[in-house]
Structure formats: C-alpha cells, structure tokens
PDB file of C-alpha atoms in Angstrom:
ATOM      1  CA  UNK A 310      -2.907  -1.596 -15.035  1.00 45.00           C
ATOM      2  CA  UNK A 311       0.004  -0.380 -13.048  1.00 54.00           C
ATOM      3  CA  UNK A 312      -1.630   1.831 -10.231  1.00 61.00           C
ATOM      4  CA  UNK A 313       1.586   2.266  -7.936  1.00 61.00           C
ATOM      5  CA  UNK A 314       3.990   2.778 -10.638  1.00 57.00           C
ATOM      6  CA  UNK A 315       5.783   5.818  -8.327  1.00 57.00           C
ATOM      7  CA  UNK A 316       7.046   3.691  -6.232  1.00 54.00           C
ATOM      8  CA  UNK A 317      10.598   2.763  -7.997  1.00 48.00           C
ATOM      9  CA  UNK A 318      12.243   0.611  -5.965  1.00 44.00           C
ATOM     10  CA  UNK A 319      15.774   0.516  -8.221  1.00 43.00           C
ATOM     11  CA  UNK A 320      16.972   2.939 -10.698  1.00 43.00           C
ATOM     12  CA  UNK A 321      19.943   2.145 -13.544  1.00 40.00           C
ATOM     13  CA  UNK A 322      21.935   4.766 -14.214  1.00 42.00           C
ATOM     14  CA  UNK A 323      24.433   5.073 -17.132  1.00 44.00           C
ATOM     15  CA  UNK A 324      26.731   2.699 -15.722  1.00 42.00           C
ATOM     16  CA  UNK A 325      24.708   0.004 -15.605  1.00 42.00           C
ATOM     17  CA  UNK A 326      24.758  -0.268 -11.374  1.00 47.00           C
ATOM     18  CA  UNK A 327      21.944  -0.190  -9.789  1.00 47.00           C
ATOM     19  CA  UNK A 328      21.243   2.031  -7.161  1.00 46.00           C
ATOM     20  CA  UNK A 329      18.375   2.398  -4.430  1.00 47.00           C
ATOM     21  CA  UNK A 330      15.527   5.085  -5.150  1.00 47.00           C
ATOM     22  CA  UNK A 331      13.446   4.599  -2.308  1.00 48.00           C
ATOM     23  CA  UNK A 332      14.670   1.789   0.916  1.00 47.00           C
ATOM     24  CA  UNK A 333      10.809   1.651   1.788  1.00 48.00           C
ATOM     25  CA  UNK A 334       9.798   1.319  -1.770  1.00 56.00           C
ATOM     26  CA  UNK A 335      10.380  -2.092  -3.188  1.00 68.00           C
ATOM     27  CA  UNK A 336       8.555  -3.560   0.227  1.00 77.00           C
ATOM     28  CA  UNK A 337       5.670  -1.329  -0.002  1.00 81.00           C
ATOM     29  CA  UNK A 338       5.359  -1.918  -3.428  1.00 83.00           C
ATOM     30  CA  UNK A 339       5.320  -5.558  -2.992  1.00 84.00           C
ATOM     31  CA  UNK A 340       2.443  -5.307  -0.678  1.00 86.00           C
ATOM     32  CA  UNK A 341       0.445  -2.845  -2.472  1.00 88.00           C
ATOM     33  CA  UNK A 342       0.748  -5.109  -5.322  1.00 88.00           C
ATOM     34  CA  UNK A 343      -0.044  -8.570  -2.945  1.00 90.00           C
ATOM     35  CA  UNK A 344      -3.065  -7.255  -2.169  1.00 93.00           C
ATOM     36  CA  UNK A 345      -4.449  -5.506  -5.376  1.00 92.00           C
ATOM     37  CA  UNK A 346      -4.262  -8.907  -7.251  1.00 92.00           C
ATOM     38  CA  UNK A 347      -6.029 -10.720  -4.585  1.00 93.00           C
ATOM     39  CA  UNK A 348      -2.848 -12.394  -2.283  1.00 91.00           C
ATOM     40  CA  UNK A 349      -3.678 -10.995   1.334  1.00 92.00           C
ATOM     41  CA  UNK A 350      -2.518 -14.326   2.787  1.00 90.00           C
ATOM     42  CA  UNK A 351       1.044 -13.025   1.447  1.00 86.00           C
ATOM     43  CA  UNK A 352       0.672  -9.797   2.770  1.00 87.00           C
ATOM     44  CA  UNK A 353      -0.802 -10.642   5.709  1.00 87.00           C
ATOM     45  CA  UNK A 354       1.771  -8.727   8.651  1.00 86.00           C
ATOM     46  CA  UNK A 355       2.260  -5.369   6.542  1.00 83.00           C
ATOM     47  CA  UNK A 356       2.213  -3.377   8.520  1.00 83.00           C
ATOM     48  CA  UNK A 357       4.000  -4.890  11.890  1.00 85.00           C
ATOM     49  CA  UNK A 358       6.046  -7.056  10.084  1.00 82.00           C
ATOM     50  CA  UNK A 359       7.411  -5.345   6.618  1.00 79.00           C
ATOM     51  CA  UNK A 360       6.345  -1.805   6.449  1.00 80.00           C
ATOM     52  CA  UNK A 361       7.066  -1.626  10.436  1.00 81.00           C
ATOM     53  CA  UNK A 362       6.613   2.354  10.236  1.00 80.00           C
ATOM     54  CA  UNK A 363       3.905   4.532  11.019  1.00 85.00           C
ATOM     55  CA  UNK A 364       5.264   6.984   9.039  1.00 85.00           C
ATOM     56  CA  UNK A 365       3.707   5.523   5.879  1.00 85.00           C
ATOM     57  CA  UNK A 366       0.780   4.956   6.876  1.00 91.00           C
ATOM     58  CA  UNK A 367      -1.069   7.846   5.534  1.00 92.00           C
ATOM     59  CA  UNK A 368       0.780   7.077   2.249  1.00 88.00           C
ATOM     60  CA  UNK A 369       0.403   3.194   2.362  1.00 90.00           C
ATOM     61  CA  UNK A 370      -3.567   4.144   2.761  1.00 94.00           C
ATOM     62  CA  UNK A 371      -3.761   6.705   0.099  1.00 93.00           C
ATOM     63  CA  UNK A 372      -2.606   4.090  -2.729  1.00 92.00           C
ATOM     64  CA  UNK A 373      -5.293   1.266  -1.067  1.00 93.00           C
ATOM     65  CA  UNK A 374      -7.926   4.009  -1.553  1.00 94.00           C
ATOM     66  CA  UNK A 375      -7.224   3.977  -5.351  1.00 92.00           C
ATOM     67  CA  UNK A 376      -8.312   0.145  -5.233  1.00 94.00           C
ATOM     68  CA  UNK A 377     -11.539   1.365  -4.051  1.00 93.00           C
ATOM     69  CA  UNK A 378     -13.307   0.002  -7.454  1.00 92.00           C
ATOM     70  CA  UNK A 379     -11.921  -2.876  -7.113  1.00 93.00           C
ATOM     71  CA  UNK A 380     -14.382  -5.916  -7.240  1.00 95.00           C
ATOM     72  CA  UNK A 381     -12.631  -6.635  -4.449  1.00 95.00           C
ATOM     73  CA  UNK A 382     -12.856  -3.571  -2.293  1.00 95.00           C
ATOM     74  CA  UNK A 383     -15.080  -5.133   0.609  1.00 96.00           C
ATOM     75  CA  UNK A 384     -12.416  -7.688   1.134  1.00 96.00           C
ATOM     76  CA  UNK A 385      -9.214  -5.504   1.017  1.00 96.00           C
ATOM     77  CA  UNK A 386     -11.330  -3.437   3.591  1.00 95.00           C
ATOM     78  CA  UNK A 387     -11.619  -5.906   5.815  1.00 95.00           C
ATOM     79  CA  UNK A 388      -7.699  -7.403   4.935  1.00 94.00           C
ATOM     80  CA  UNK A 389      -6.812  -3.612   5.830  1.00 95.00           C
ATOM     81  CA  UNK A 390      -8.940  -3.037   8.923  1.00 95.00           C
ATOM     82  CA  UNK A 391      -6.779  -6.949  10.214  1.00 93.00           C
ATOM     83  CA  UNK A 392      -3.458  -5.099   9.874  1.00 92.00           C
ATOM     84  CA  UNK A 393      -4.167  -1.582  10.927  1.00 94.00           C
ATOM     85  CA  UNK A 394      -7.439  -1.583  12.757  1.00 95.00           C
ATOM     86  CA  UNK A 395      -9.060   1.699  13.713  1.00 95.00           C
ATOM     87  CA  UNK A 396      -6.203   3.767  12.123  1.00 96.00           C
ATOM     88  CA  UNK A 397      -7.764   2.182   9.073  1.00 96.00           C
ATOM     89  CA  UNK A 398     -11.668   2.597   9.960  1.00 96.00           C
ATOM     90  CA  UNK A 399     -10.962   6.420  10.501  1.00 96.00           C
ATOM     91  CA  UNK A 400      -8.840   7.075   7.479  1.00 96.00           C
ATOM     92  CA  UNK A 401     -11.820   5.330   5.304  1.00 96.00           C
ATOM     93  CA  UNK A 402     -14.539   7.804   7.758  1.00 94.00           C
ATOM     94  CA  UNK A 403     -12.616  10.810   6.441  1.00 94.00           C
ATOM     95  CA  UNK A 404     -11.970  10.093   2.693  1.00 91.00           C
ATOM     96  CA  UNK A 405     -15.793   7.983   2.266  1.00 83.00           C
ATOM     97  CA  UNK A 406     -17.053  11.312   0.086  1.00 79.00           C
ATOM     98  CA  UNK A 407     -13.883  11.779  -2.390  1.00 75.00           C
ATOM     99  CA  UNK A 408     -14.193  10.559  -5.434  1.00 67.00           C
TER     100      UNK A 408
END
C-alpha cells in the first residue's frame, strides 16, 4: 500500500530528462516511508537534520496521522514525539477525534 504516493519526487517528461517536482519531496518521502515500514533508527533526525523546516510540519504530521492503524502506531508516536516533541503531542490533542 502506497499511502504517500503525492509526494513525486522526479517527473519524466517527453524527453526523457528528468526534472524536479517537489525539492522537499524525495526527502520527506524517504522518511515518511522509513518510518511506516518500521526503520525509525534511519529516520531518526527528521526533522533537525533532513526535513530542517518548520514549514512542513503540519504537512509532515498530516501523512503520520494516516499511519494511525498501524500496528505500529504507539511506537511511531513515541518515534514522533523524539523528533518533534510537544509540537507533536498538540497536533495528536487536536486531531485525537477525526477519523
């Protein structure tokens, strides 16, 4: 299953040369993939280290939420809460009742 399948990170045109879509993309992507399968210790630094924007947060938070039936939801929560602490802890306060 291919939850963050907006995020292209190249695009081919006609051509055949590649072009960049979306800079932030391919790293987000990466890391929203690292931890749905499991690999935190690979995306462990996210957010300081890759992602290094706060800009995304909100965006980076809304695709975790859609891992929230995930068997392993308790421990991407607490992955999550490592890297972005209370920003994290609210953003889960104010979303707990959505679907």
């Amino acid at each position: 299953m291919i939850l963050f399948s907006e995020f292209t990170a190249l695009k081919t045109i006609a051509s055949c040369q590649i072009i960049r879509v979306r800079t932030r993309s391919s790293h987000i992507r990466a890391l929203l993939d690292l931890v749905s399968e499991g690999n935190f210790g690979y995306a462990q630094g996210m957010n300081k280290d890759f992602i290094c924007n706060n800009k995304y947060t909100e965006e980076v938070f809304s695709k975790l939420l859609l891992l929230r039936t995930s068997h392993m939801w308790e421990k991407i929560k607490g992955v999550i809460g490592k890297e972005y602490g209370v920003a994290w802890l609210r953003f889960l306060q104010n979303h707990e009742n959505e679907p």
